[in-house]
PDB file of C-alpha atoms in Angstrom:
ATOM      1  CA  MET B1041       2.801  13.146  -3.784  1.00  0.00           C
ATOM      2  CA  LYS B1042       3.686  11.035  -0.785  1.00  0.00           C
ATOM      3  CA  VAL B1043       3.402   7.241  -0.764  1.00  0.00           C
ATOM      4  CA  LEU B1044       3.623   4.940   2.251  1.00  0.00           C
ATOM      5  CA  ILE B1045       5.035   1.532   1.325  1.00  0.00           C
ATOM      6  CA  VAL B1046       4.325  -1.246   3.826  1.00  0.00           C
ATOM      7  CA  ASP B1047       6.144  -4.559   3.428  1.00  0.00           C
ATOM      8  CA  ASP B1048       8.289  -6.724   5.697  1.00  0.00           C
ATOM      9  CA  GLU B1049      10.618  -7.764   2.853  1.00  0.00           C
ATOM     10  CA  HIS B1050      13.466  -5.252   2.706  1.00  0.00           C
ATOM     11  CA  ASP B1051      14.262  -6.030  -0.941  1.00  0.00           C
ATOM     12  CA  VAL B1052      10.685  -5.207  -1.906  1.00  0.00           C
ATOM     13  CA  LEU B1053      10.773  -1.992   0.128  1.00  0.00           C
ATOM     14  CA  ARG B1054      14.022  -0.941  -1.517  1.00  0.00           C
ATOM     15  CA  ALA B1055      12.826  -1.722  -5.053  1.00  0.00           C
ATOM     16  CA  LEU B1056       9.509   0.075  -4.575  1.00  0.00           C
ATOM     17  CA  LYS B1057      11.207   3.062  -2.950  1.00  0.00           C
ATOM     18  CA  MET B1058      13.574   3.438  -5.907  1.00  0.00           C
ATOM     19  CA  ARG B1059      10.762   3.063  -8.446  1.00  0.00           C
ATOM     20  CA  PHE B1060       8.428   5.564  -6.767  1.00  0.00           C
ATOM     21  CA  GLU B1061      11.176   8.123  -6.088  1.00  0.00           C
ATOM     22  CA  ALA B1062      12.296   7.907  -9.719  1.00  0.00           C
ATOM     23  CA  ASN B1063       8.745   8.895 -10.643  1.00  0.00           C
ATOM     24  CA  GLY B1064       8.597  11.933  -8.380  1.00  0.00           C
ATOM     25  CA  TYR B1065       6.984  10.490  -5.261  1.00  0.00           C
ATOM     26  CA  GLN B1066       8.154  11.185  -1.728  1.00  0.00           C
ATOM     27  CA  VAL B1067       8.404   7.811   0.028  1.00  0.00           C
ATOM     28  CA  CYS B1068       7.971   6.732   3.621  1.00  0.00           C
ATOM     29  CA  PHE B1069       7.853   3.096   4.643  1.00  0.00           C
ATOM     30  CA  ALA B1070       6.953   0.639   7.365  1.00  0.00           C
ATOM     31  CA  SER B1071       7.796  -3.020   7.843  1.00  0.00           C
ATOM     32  CA  ASP B1072       4.924  -4.074  10.108  1.00  0.00           C
ATOM     33  CA  GLY B1073       1.293  -3.320  10.781  1.00  0.00           C
ATOM     34  CA  VAL B1074       1.828  -1.255  13.940  1.00  0.00           C
ATOM     35  CA  GLN B1075       4.332   1.036  12.207  1.00  0.00           C
ATOM     36  CA  ALA B1076       2.093   1.290   9.139  1.00  0.00           C
ATOM     37  CA  THR B1077      -0.904   2.507  11.095  1.00  0.00           C
ATOM     38  CA  ALA B1078       1.132   5.017  13.118  1.00  0.00           C
ATOM     39  CA  ILE B1079       2.972   6.400  10.089  1.00  0.00           C
ATOM     40  CA  ALA B1080      -0.212   6.678   8.027  1.00  0.00           C
ATOM     41  CA  ARG B1081      -1.911   8.650  10.793  1.00  0.00           C
ATOM     42  CA  ARG B1082       1.107  10.915  11.291  1.00  0.00           C
ATOM     43  CA  GLU B1083       2.232  11.438   7.666  1.00  0.00           C
ATOM     44  CA  ARG B1084      -1.166  11.272   5.921  1.00  0.00           C
ATOM     45  CA  PRO B1085       0.261   9.996   2.628  1.00  0.00           C
ATOM     46  CA  ASP B1086      -1.536  10.409  -0.685  1.00  0.00           C
ATOM     47  CA  LEU B1087      -1.321   6.653  -1.303  1.00  0.00           C
ATOM     48  CA  ILE B1088      -0.545   3.459   0.620  1.00  0.00           C
ATOM     49  CA  VAL B1089       0.987   0.339  -0.954  1.00  0.00           C
ATOM     50  CA  LEU B1090       0.232  -2.440   1.523  1.00  0.00           C
ATOM     51  CA  ASP B1091       1.405  -6.049   1.801  1.00  0.00           C
ATOM     52  CA  ILE B1092      -0.798  -8.618   3.548  1.00  0.00           C
ATOM     53  CA  GLY B1093       1.578 -11.036   5.257  1.00  0.00           C
ATOM     54  CA  MET B1094       3.660  -9.213   7.868  1.00  0.00           C
ATOM     55  CA  PRO B1095       4.103  -8.984  11.636  1.00  0.00           C
ATOM     56  CA  GLY B1096       2.298  -6.568  13.915  1.00  0.00           C
ATOM     57  CA  GLY B1097      -1.072  -6.931  12.220  1.00  0.00           C
ATOM     58  CA  ASP B1098      -1.436  -8.165   8.672  1.00  0.00           C
ATOM     59  CA  GLY B1099      -2.488  -5.952   5.783  1.00  0.00           C
ATOM     60  CA  PHE B1100      -6.158  -6.713   6.353  1.00  0.00           C
ATOM     61  CA  VAL B1101      -5.932  -5.479   9.953  1.00  0.00           C
ATOM     62  CA  VAL B1102      -4.071  -2.361   8.819  1.00  0.00           C
ATOM     63  CA  ALA B1103      -6.623  -1.620   6.088  1.00  0.00           C
ATOM     64  CA  GLU B1104      -9.455  -2.064   8.577  1.00  0.00           C
ATOM     65  CA  ARG B1105      -7.801   0.304  11.071  1.00  0.00           C
ATOM     66  CA  LEU B1106      -7.121   2.919   8.390  1.00  0.00           C
ATOM     67  CA  ARG B1107     -10.675   2.802   7.048  1.00  0.00           C
ATOM     68  CA  ALA B1108     -12.044   3.208  10.604  1.00  0.00           C
ATOM     69  CA  THR B1109     -10.055   6.394  11.291  1.00  0.00           C
ATOM     70  CA  ALA B1110     -11.290   9.758   9.999  1.00  0.00           C
ATOM     71  CA  THR B1111      -7.819  11.060   9.117  1.00  0.00           C
ATOM     72  CA  THR B1112      -6.905   8.007   7.015  1.00  0.00           C
ATOM     73  CA  GLN B1113     -10.181   6.578   5.737  1.00  0.00           C
ATOM     74  CA  MET B1114      -9.996   8.278   2.335  1.00  0.00           C
ATOM     75  CA  ILE B1115      -6.348   7.472   1.532  1.00  0.00           C
ATOM     76  CA  PRO B1116      -6.224   5.155  -1.500  1.00  0.00           C
ATOM     77  CA  ILE B1117      -4.783   1.718  -0.752  1.00  0.00           C
ATOM     78  CA  ILE B1118      -3.140  -0.640  -3.216  1.00  0.00           C
ATOM     79  CA  MET B1119      -2.765  -4.075  -1.686  1.00  0.00           C
ATOM     80  CA  LEU B1120       0.393  -5.622  -3.190  1.00  0.00           C
ATOM     81  CA  THR B1121       0.737  -9.232  -2.112  1.00  0.00           C
ATOM     82  CA  ALA B1122       1.875 -12.718  -3.035  1.00  0.00           C
ATOM     83  CA  ARG B1123      -1.568 -14.035  -2.077  1.00  0.00           C
ATOM     84  CA  THR B1124      -3.421 -14.924  -5.250  1.00  0.00           C
ATOM     85  CA  GLY B1125      -6.525 -16.493  -3.718  1.00  0.00           C
ATOM     86  CA  ILE B1126      -9.950 -15.160  -4.605  1.00  0.00           C
ATOM     87  CA  SER B1127     -10.983 -15.071  -0.932  1.00  0.00           C
ATOM     88  CA  ASP B1128      -8.077 -12.725  -0.127  1.00  0.00           C
ATOM     89  CA  ALA B1129      -9.000 -10.390  -2.980  1.00  0.00           C
ATOM     90  CA  GLN B1130     -12.652 -10.443  -1.887  1.00  0.00           C
ATOM     91  CA  ARG B1131     -11.708  -9.615   1.698  1.00  0.00           C
ATOM     92  CA  ALA B1132      -9.591  -6.702   0.456  1.00  0.00           C
ATOM     93  CA  MET B1133     -12.533  -5.345  -1.525  1.00  0.00           C
ATOM     94  CA  GLU B1134     -14.815  -5.706   1.514  1.00  0.00           C
ATOM     95  CA  LEU B1135     -12.318  -3.519   3.391  1.00  0.00           C
ATOM     96  CA  GLN B1136     -12.578  -0.924   0.601  1.00  0.00           C
ATOM     97  CA  VAL B1137      -9.050  -1.453  -0.686  1.00  0.00           C
ATOM     98  CA  ASP B1138      -8.840   0.434  -3.974  1.00  0.00           C
ATOM     99  CA  ARG B1139      -6.780  -2.096  -5.947  1.00  0.00           C
ATOM    100  CA  TYR B1140      -5.477  -5.611  -5.358  1.00  0.00           C
ATOM    101  CA  LEU B1141      -2.264  -6.476  -7.222  1.00  0.00           C
ATOM    102  CA  THR B1142      -0.289  -9.687  -6.887  1.00  0.00           C
ATOM    103  CA  LYS B1143       3.440 -10.365  -6.743  1.00  0.00           C
ATOM    104  CA  PRO B1144       5.372 -10.719  -8.889  1.00  0.00           C
ATOM    105  CA  PHE B1145       4.036  -7.430 -10.178  1.00  0.00           C
ATOM    106  CA  ASN B1146       4.555  -5.256 -13.224  1.00  0.00           C
ATOM    107  CA  PRO B1147       6.200  -2.038 -11.973  1.00  0.00           C
ATOM    108  CA  GLU B1148       4.686   0.017 -14.798  1.00  0.00           C
ATOM    109  CA  GLU B1149       1.188  -1.231 -13.934  1.00  0.00           C
ATOM    110  CA  LEU B1150       1.754  -0.374 -10.270  1.00  0.00           C
ATOM    111  CA  LEU B1151       2.855   3.157 -11.177  1.00  0.00           C
ATOM    112  CA  ARG B1152      -0.090   3.559 -13.558  1.00  0.00           C
ATOM    113  CA  VAL B1153      -2.550   2.490 -10.847  1.00  0.00           C
ATOM    114  CA  ALA B1154      -0.812   4.779  -8.329  1.00  0.00           C
ATOM    115  CA  ALA B1155      -1.135   7.710 -10.724  1.00  0.00           C
ATOM    116  CA  GLN B1156      -4.814   6.967 -11.315  1.00  0.00           C
ATOM    117  CA  LEU B1157      -5.597   6.738  -7.606  1.00  0.00           C
ATOM    118  CA  THR B1158      -3.751   9.953  -6.778  1.00  0.00           C
ATOM    119  CA  GLY B1159      -5.240  11.925  -9.655  1.00  0.00           C
ATOM    120  CA  GLN B1160      -1.956  12.101 -11.548  1.00  0.00           C
ATOM    121  CA  ALA B1161      -3.144  10.180 -14.610  1.00  0.00           C
ATOM    122  CA  ALA B1162      -4.012  12.075 -17.751  1.00  0.00           C
TER     123      ALA B1162
END
């Protein structure tokens, strides 16, 4: 399973990379919206973990672009963000984001959701 992690905070990228790799995932990552869209189209990951607040197009723009492209529209997206507002969560759902999790997050919950969305859960 391949996961694309998109976040502009390097500490978050590093922590998520370690956690996912320790659980058998191959990891690629991007730190802005432009990179995220290009990498998703090229790598076609099994899952995308996407932050909202970042340069080069926020997570909402990235999700919208991915859902509008045939090669990426079916990739599950977990939006992982510090934004706790209901309007942000509603916008994510309107963009067909599969799950909306807030930071700080429970790593075990994130891995459980990832497994469910990629068909790895029992």
